[in-house]
Short mmCIF file of C-alpha atoms and ligand atoms in Angstrom, two decimals:
data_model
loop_
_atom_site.label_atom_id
_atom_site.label_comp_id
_atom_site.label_asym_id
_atom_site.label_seq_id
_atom_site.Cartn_x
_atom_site.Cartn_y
_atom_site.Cartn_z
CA UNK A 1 26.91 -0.41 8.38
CA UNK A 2 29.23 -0.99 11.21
CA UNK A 3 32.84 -2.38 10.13
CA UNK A 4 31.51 -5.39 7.92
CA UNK A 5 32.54 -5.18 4.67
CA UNK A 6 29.79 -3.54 2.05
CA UNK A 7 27.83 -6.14 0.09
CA UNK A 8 25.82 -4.11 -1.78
CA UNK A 9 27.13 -3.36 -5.26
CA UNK A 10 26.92 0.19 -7.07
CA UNK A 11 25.15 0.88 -8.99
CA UNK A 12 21.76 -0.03 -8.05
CA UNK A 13 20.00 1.35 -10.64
CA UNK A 14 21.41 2.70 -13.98
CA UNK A 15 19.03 5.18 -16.32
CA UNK A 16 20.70 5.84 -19.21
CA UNK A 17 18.92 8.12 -21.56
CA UNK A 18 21.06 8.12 -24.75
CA UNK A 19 20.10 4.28 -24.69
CA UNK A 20 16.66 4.94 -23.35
CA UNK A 21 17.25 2.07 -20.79
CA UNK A 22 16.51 1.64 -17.24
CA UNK A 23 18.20 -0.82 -15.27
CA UNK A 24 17.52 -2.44 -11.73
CA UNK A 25 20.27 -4.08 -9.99
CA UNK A 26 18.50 -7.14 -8.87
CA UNK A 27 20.59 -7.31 -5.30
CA UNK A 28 17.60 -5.33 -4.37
CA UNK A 29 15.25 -8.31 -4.29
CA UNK A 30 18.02 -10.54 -2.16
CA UNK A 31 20.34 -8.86 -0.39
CA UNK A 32 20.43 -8.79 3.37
CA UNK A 33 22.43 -5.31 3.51
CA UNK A 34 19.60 -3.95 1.59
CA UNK A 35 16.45 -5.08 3.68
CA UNK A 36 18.17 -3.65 6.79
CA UNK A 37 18.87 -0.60 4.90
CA UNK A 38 14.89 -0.85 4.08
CA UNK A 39 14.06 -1.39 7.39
CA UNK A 40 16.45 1.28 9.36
CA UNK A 41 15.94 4.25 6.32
CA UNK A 42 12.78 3.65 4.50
CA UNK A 43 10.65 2.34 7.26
CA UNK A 44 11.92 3.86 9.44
CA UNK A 45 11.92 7.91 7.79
CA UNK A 46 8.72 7.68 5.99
CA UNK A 47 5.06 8.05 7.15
CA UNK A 48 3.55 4.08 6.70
CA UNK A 49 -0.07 2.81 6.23
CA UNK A 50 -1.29 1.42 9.80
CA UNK A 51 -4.56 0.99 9.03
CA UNK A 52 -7.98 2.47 8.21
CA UNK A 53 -10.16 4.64 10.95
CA UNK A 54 -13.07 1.84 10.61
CA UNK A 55 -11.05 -1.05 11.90
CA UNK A 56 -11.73 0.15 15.03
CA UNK A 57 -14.78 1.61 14.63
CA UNK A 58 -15.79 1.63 18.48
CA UNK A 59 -14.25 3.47 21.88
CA UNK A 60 -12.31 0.55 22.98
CA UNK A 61 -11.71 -0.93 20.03
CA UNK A 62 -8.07 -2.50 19.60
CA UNK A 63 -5.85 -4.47 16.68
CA UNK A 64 -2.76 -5.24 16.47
CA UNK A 65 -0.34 -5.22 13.65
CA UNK A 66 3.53 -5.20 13.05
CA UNK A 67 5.01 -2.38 10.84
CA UNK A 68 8.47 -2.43 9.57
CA UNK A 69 9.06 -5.83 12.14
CA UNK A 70 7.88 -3.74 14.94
CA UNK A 71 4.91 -4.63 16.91
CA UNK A 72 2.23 -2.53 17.59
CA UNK A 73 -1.47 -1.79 19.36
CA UNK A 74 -3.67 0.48 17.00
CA UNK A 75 -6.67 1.49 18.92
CA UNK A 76 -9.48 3.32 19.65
CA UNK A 77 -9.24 5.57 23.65
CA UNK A 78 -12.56 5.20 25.64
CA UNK A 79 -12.90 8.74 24.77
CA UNK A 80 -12.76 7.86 20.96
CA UNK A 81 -9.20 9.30 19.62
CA UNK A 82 -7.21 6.96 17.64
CA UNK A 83 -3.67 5.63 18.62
CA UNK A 84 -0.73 3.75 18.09
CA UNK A 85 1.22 2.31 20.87
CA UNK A 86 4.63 0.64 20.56
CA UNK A 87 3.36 -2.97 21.75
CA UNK A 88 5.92 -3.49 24.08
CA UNK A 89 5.60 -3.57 28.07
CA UNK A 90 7.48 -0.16 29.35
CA UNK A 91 8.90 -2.13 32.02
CA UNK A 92 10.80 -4.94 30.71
CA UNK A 93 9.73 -5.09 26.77
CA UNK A 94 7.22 -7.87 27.00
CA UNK A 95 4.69 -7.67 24.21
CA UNK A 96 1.99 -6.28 25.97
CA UNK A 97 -1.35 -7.48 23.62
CA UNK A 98 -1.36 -11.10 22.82
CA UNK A 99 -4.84 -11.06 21.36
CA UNK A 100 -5.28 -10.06 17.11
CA UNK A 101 -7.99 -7.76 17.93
CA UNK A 102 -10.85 -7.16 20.49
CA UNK A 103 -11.94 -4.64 23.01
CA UNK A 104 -11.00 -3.37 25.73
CA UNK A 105 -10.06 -0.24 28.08
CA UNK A 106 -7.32 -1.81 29.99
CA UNK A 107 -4.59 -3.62 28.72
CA UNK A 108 -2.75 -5.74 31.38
CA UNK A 109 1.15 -7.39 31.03
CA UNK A 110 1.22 -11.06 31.66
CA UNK A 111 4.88 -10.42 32.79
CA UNK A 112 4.29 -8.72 36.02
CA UNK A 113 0.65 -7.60 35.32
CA UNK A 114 1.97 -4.18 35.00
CA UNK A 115 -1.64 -2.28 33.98
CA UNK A 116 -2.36 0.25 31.11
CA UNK A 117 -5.16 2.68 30.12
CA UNK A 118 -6.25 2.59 26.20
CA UNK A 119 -4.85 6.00 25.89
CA UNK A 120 -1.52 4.78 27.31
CA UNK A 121 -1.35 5.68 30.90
CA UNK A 122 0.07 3.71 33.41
CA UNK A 123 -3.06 2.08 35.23
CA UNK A 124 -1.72 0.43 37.96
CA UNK A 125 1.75 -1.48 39.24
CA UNK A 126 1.16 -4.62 42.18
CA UNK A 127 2.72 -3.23 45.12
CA UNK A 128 3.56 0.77 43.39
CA UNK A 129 4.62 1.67 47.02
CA UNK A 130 7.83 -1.02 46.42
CA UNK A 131 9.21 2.26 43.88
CA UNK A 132 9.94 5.31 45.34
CA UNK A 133 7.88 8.69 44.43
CA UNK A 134 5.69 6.32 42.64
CA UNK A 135 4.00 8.97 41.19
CA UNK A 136 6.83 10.56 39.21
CA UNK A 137 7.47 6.84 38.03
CA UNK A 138 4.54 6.24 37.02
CA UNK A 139 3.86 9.12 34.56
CA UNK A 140 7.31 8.35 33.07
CA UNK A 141 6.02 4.75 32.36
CA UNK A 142 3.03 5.13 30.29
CA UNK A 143 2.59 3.35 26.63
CA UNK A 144 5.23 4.65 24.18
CA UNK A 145 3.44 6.46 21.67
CA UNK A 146 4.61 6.39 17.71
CA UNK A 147 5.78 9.06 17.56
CA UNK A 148 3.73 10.27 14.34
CA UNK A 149 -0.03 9.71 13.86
CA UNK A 150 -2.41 11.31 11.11
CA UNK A 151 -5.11 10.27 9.08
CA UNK A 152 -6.40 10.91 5.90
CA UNK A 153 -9.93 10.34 4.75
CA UNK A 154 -10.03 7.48 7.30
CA UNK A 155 -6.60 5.90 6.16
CA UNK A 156 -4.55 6.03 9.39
CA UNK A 157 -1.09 6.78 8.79
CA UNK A 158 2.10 6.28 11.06
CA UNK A 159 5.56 7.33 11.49
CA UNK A 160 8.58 6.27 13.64
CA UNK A 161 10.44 9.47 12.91
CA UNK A 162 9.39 12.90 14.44
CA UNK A 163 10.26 14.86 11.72
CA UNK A 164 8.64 13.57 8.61
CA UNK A 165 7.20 16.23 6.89
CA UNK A 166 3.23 16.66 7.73
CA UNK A 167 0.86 14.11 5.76
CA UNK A 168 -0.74 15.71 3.59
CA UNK A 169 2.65 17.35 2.24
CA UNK A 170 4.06 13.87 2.03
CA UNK A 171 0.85 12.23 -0.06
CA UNK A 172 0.71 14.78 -2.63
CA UNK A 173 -1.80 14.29 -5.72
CA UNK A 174 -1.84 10.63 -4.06
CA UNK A 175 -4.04 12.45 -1.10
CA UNK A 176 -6.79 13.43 -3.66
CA UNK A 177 -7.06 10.28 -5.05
CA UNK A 178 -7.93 8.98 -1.35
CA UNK A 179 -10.39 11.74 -1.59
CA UNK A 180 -12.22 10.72 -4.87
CA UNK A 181 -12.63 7.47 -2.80
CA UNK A 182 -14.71 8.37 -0.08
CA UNK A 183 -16.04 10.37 -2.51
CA UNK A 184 -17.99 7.30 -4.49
CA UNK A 185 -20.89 6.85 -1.57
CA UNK A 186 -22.47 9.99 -0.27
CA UNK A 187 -22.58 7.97 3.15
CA UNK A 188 -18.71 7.46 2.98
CA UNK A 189 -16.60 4.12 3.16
CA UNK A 190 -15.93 1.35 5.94
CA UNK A 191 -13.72 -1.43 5.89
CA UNK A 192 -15.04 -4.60 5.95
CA UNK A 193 -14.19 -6.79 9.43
CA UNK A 194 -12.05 -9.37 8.69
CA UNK A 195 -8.12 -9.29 7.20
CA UNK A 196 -7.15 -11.19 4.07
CA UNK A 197 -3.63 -12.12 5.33
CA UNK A 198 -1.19 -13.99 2.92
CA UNK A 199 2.35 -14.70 2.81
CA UNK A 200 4.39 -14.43 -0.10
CA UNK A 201 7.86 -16.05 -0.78
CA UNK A 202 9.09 -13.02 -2.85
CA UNK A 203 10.79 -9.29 -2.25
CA UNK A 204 8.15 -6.74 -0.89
CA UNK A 205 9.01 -4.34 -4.40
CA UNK A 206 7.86 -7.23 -6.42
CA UNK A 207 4.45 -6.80 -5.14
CA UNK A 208 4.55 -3.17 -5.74
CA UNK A 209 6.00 -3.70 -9.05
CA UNK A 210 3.57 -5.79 -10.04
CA UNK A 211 0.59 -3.55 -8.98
CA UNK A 212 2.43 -0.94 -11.30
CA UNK A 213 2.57 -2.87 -14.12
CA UNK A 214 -0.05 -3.16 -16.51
CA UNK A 215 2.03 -4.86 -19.24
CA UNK A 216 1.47 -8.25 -17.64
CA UNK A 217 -2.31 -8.36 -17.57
CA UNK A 218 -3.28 -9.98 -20.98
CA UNK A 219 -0.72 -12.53 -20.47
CA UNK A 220 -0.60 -13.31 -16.55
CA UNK A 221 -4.71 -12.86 -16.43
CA UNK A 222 -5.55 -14.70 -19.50
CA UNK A 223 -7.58 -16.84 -17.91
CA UNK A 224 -9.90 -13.70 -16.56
CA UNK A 225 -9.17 -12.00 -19.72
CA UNK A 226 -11.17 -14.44 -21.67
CA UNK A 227 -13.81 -14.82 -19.05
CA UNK A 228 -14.04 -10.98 -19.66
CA UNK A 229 -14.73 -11.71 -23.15
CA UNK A 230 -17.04 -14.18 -22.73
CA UNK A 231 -19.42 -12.27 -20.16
CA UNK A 232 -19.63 -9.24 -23.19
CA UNK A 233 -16.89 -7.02 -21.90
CA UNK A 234 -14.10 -5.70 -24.65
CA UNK A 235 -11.06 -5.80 -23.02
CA UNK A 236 -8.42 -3.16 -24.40
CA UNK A 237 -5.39 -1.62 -23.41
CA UNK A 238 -6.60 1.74 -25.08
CA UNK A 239 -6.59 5.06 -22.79
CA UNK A 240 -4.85 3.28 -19.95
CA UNK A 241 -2.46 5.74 -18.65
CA UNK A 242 0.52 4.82 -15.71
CA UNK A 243 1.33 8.55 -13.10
CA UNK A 244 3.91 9.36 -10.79
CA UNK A 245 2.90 11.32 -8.73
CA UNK A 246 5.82 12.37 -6.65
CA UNK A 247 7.42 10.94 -3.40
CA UNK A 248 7.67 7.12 -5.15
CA UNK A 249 3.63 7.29 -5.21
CA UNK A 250 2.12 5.76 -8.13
CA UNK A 251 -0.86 5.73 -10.00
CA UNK A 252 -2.47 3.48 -12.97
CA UNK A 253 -5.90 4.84 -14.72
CA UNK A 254 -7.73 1.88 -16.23
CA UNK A 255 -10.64 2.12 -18.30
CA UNK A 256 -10.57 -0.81 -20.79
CA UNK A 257 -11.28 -3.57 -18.51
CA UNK A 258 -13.68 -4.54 -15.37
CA UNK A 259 -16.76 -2.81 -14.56
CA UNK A 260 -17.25 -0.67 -11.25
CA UNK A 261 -19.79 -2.13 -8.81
CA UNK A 262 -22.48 0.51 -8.27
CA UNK A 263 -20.65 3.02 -10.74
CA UNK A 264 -19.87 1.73 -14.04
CA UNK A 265 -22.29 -0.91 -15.23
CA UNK A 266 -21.34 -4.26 -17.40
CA UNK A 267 -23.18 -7.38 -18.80
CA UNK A 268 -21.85 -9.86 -16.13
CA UNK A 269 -23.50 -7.60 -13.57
CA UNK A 270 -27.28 -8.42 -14.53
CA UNK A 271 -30.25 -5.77 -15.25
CA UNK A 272 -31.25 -5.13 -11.69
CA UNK A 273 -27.92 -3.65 -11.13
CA UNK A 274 -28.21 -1.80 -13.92
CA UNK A 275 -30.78 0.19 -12.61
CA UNK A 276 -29.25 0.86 -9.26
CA UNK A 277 -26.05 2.09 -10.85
CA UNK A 278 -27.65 4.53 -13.19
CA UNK A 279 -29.96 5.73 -9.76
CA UNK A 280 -26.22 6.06 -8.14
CA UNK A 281 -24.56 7.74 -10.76
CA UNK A 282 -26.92 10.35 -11.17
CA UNK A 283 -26.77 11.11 -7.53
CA UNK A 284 -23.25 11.45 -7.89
CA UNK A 285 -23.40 13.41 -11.03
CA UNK A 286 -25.37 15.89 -8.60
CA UNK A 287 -23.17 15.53 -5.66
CA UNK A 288 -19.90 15.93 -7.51
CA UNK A 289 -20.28 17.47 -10.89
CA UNK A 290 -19.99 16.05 -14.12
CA UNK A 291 -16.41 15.77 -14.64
CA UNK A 292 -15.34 14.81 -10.84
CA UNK A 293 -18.26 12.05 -10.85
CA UNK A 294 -16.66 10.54 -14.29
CA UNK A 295 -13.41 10.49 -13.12
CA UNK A 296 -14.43 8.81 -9.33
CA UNK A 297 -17.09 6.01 -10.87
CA UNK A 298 -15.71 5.76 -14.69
CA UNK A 299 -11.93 5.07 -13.85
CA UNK A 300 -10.07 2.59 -12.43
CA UNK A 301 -7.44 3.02 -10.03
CA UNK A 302 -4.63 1.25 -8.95
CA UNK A 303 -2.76 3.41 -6.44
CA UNK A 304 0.80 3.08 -4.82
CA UNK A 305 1.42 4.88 -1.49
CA UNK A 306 5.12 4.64 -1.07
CA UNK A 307 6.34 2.64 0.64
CA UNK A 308 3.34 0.06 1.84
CA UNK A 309 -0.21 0.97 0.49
CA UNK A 310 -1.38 -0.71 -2.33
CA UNK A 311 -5.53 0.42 -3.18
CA UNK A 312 -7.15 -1.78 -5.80
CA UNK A 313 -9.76 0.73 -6.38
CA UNK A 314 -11.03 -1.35 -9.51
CA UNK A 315 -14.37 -3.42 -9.67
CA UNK A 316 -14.27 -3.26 -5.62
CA UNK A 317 -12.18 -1.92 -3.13
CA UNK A 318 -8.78 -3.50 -1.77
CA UNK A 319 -6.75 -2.00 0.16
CA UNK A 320 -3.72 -4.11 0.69
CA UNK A 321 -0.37 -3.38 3.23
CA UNK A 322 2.72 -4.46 2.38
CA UNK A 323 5.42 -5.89 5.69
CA UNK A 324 8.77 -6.96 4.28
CA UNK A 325 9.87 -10.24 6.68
CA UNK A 326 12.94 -10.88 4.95
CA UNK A 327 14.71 -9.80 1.62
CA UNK A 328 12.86 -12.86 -0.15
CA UNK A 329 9.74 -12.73 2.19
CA UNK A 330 6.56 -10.56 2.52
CA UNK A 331 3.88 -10.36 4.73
CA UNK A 332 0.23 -9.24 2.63
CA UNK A 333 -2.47 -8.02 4.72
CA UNK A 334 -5.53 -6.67 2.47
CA UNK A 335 -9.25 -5.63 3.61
CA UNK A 336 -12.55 -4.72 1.93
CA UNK A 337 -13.73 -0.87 1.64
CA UNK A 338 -17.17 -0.81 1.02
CA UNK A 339 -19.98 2.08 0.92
CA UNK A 340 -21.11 2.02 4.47
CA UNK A 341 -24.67 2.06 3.11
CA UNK A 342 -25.43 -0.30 -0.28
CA UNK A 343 -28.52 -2.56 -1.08
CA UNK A 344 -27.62 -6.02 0.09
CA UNK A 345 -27.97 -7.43 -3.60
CA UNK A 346 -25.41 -5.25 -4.75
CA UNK A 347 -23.33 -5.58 -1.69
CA UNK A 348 -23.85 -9.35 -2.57
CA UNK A 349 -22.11 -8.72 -5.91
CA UNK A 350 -19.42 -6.90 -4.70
CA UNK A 351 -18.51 -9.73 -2.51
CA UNK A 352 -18.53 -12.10 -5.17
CA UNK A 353 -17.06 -9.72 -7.80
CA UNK A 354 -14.11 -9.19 -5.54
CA UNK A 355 -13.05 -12.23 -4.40
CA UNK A 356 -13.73 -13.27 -8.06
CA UNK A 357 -10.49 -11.34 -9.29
CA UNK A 358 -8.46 -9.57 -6.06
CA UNK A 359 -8.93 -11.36 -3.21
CA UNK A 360 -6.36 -14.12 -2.28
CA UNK A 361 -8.48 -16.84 -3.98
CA UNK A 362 -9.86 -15.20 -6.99
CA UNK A 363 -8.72 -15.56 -10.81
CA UNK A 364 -5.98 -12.65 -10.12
CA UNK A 365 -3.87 -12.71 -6.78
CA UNK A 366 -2.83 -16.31 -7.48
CA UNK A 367 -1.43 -15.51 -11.05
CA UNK A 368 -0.14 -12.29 -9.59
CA UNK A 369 1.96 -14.07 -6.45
CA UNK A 370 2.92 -17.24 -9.26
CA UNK A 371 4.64 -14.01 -10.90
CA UNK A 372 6.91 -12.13 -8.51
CA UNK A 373 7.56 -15.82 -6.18
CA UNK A 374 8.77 -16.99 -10.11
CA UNK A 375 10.52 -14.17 -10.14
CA UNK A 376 12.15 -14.33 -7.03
CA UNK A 377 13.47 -17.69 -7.80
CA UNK A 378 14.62 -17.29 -11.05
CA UNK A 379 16.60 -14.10 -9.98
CA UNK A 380 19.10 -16.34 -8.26
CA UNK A 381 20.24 -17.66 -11.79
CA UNK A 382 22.19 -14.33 -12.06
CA UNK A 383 23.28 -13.74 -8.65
CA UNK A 384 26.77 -13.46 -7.99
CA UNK A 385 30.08 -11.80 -9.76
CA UNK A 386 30.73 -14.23 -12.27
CA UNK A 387 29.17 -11.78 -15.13
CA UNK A 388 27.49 -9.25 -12.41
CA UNK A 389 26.26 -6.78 -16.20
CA UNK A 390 23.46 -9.52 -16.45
CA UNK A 391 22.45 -9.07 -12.92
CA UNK A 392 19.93 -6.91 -13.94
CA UNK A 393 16.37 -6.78 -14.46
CA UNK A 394 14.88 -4.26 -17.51
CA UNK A 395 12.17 -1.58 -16.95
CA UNK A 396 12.87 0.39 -20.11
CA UNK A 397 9.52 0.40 -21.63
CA UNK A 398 8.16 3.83 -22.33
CA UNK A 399 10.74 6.00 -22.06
CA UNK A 400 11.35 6.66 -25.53
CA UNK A 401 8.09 8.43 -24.74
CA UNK A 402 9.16 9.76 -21.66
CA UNK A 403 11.49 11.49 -23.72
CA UNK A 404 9.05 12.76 -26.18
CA UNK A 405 7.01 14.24 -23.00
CA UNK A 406 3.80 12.05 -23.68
CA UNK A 407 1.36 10.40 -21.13
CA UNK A 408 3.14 6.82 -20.39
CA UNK A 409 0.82 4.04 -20.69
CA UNK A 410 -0.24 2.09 -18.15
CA UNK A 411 1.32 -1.22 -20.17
CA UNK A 412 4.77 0.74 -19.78
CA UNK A 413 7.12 0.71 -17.33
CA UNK A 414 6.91 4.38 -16.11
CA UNK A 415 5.05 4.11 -12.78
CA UNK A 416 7.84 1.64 -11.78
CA UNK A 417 10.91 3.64 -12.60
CA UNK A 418 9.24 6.59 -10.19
CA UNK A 419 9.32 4.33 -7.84
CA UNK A 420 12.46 2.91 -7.89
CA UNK A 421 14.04 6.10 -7.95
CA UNK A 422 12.34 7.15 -4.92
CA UNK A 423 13.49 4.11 -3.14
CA UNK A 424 17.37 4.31 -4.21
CA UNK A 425 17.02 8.22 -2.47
CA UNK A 426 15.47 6.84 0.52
CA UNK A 427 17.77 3.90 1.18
CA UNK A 428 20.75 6.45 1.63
CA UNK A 429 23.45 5.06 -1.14
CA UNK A 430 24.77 7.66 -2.52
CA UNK A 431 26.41 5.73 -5.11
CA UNK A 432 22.83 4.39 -5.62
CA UNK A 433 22.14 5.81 -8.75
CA UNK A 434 24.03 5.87 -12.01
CA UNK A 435 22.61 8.56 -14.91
CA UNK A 436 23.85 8.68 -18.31
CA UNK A 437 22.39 11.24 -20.62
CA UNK A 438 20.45 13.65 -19.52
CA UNK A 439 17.43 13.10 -17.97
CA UNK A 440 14.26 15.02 -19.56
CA UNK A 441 11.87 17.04 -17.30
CA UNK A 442 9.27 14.35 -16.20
CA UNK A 443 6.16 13.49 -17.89
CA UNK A 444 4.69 14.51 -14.01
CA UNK A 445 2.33 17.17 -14.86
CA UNK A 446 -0.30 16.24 -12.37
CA UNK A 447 -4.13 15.51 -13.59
CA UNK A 448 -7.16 17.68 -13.86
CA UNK A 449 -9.91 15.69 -12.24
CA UNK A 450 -12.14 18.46 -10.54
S1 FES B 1 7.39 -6.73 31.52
FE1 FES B 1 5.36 -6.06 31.58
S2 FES B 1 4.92 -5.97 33.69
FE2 FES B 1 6.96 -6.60 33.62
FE1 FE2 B 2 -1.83 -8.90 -12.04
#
């Protein structure tokens, strides 16, 4: 990084399996070397979450959103096709779209009112015939395209490098779990208008830790825990199980706590819903099969999409998108996924159910963001060289049955650790990593759910 001296200490993470410890330098949450390495290897070399197909449901149909601290126009072409423009004026850099969201076919600079189509060509220039062989000019100054675009089962992916590998290659077993998601309505799933945005004063890998972590549910989410308990729900820890699956994605199974709204009925839901869920299970038992249709309504699922998707598939649908601001600052934007077609009673529920527990208000997020902005702060009681062994947090639990080659639980650390050592690859260290002992052939052995 240019001739400043290095501040980033080696190692950043240190798995030691004759100790059965795993260690996580905690630089990673602070340091200012590290975000840009974040920003310049990770965000930059890795297909990214824009943003789901039914955002912009519409020809004409425009948001805009910042990945990786670059701005950008996600939109729909008069035509229908989906795109992602750099939103930056190709003349002189202004930012072209001002507005959050809206429609339109045109989008004009307020800089020299320099005019674009919605599928990036240059419209029109006031007085063209001021640049010679305007025509040649003007083709070369049409919208700058990212460079990567595909989608997935409506989730609209991005990349800033040519060359990452194609999407479906790079999502692995995390693509089927997309799958079993438009999967739970036989009408498919739309997004909800309307973006849940939050800002958190903590590291970006805190939030993803967290969402990996199903040790600190009891205690964090006591208060819903009891609530739980009250309404007639046993809450248990029991047949909870924690994934990798490959590429720093991540996956927790839940089945002890929270029903599933229109798939897995509980008390707190009331009768009526009872009846529509059994109606909607059995159509799904017919649609999917037996064994698919248990593992899309009866599970939870928390899935990771390295490095910025977070899906809350639990008792409702969040999706939420991580944007690192700074190394102790993060950007949350999350939205609703909802069947596109659901009686208004239960879509009623939903509503309520969700921002109950996951939305930004409800008996969860607050705990959760209490947890990693605590943990942010209290990090800084370590920093420094003074005694820099302590400088590091523990994510050890498990791996004694890593070892042993059985299932890690979703109250263990596992889900974490494949991340991490995804991200010390992709931020380029090579001194990154320190392994003692030999590591044992991952508990990744993929999951039968068709
Ligand atoms: S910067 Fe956009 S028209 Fe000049
Ligand atoms: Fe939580």
């Amino acid at each position: 990084m240019g001739s400043n001296p290095r501040t980033v200490p080696a190692p950043m993470i240190v798995e030691d399996w004759d100790q059965l410890t795993f260690r996580v330098n905690r630089e990673a949450y602070r340091n200012a070397e590290i975000f840009a390495r974040e920003r310049g290897w990770v965000w930059m070399h890795t297909w990214l979450y824009l943003g789901h197909e039914t955002e912009i449901p519409n020809p004409n149909d425009f948001k805009v959103r910042t990945l990786g601290g670059r701005p950008l126009i996600f939109c729909r072409d008069s035509a229908g096709e989906v795109h992602a423009f750099l939103n930056s004026c190709p003349h002189r850099g202004t930012v072209l779209c001002r507005e959050n969201e809206g429609s339109t076919r045109l989008f004009q600079c307020f800089y020299h009112a320099w005019t674009f189509r919605n599928n990036g060509e240059l419209a029109a220039i006031p007085d063209a015939g001021a640049y010679e062989s305007s025509e040649e000019f003007g083709a070369s100054m049409g919208l700058r395209s990212v460079p990567r675009l595909e989608i997935h089962e409506g989730f609209v992916f991005v990349a800033f490098d040519p060359d990452v590998p194609p999407l479906l290659e790079y999502l692995g077993d995390a693509a089927d779990y997309m799958t079993m998601i438009e999967q739970q309505h036989v009408g498919g799933m739309t997004t909800l208008p309307g973006t849940q945005l939050y800002s958190v004063r903590g590291n970006w890998k805190l939030a993803v830790e967290n969402a990996m972590d199903g040790y600190h549910f009891a205690p964090t989410h006591n208060t819903f825990v009891g609530y739980l308990r009250e309404s007639g729900y046993a809450v248990t820890d029991d047949n909870q199980y924690a994934y990798n699956l490959g590429n720093g994605h991540g996956l927790l199974v839940l089945t002890g706590h929270g029903g599933r709204i229109s798939m897995l009925w509980e008390p707190r839901f009331g009768e009526d819903e009872r009846v529509r869920t059994e109606a909607h299970r059995a159509e799904m038992t017919q649609r999917l099969g037996e064994k698919r249709a248990h593992h899309v309504a009866d599970e939870s699922h928390i899935l990771f999409v390295f490095p910025n998707l977070l899906l809350f598939d639990i008792e409702g649908l969040s999706i939420r998108q991580l944007e690192p601001v700074a190394p102790d600052q993060t950007d949350v934007r999350a939205w609703q996924l909802v069947p596109r077609e659901e009686d208004p009673d239960t879509r009623a529920l939903r509503m309520k159910t969700v921002v109950s527990f996951v939305g930004p208000g409800g008996l969860a997020t607050p705990d959760d963001i209490e947890a990693y902005e605590a943990v942010q702060r209290g990090i800084q009681a370590t920093a420094g060289t003074v005694q820099p062994e302590l400088d590091y947090s523990d994510m050890s639990r498990g791996m004694a049955d890593e070892v042993k080659g059985v299932q890690g639980r979703s109250i263990d650390e596992g889900a974490m650790r494949g991340f991490w050592r995804q991200w010390v690859e992709a931020i380029g260290l090579d001194d990154g990593l320190e392994i003692h002992g030999e590591r044992p052939a991952s508990f990744l052995a993929g999951r039968d759910v068709r």
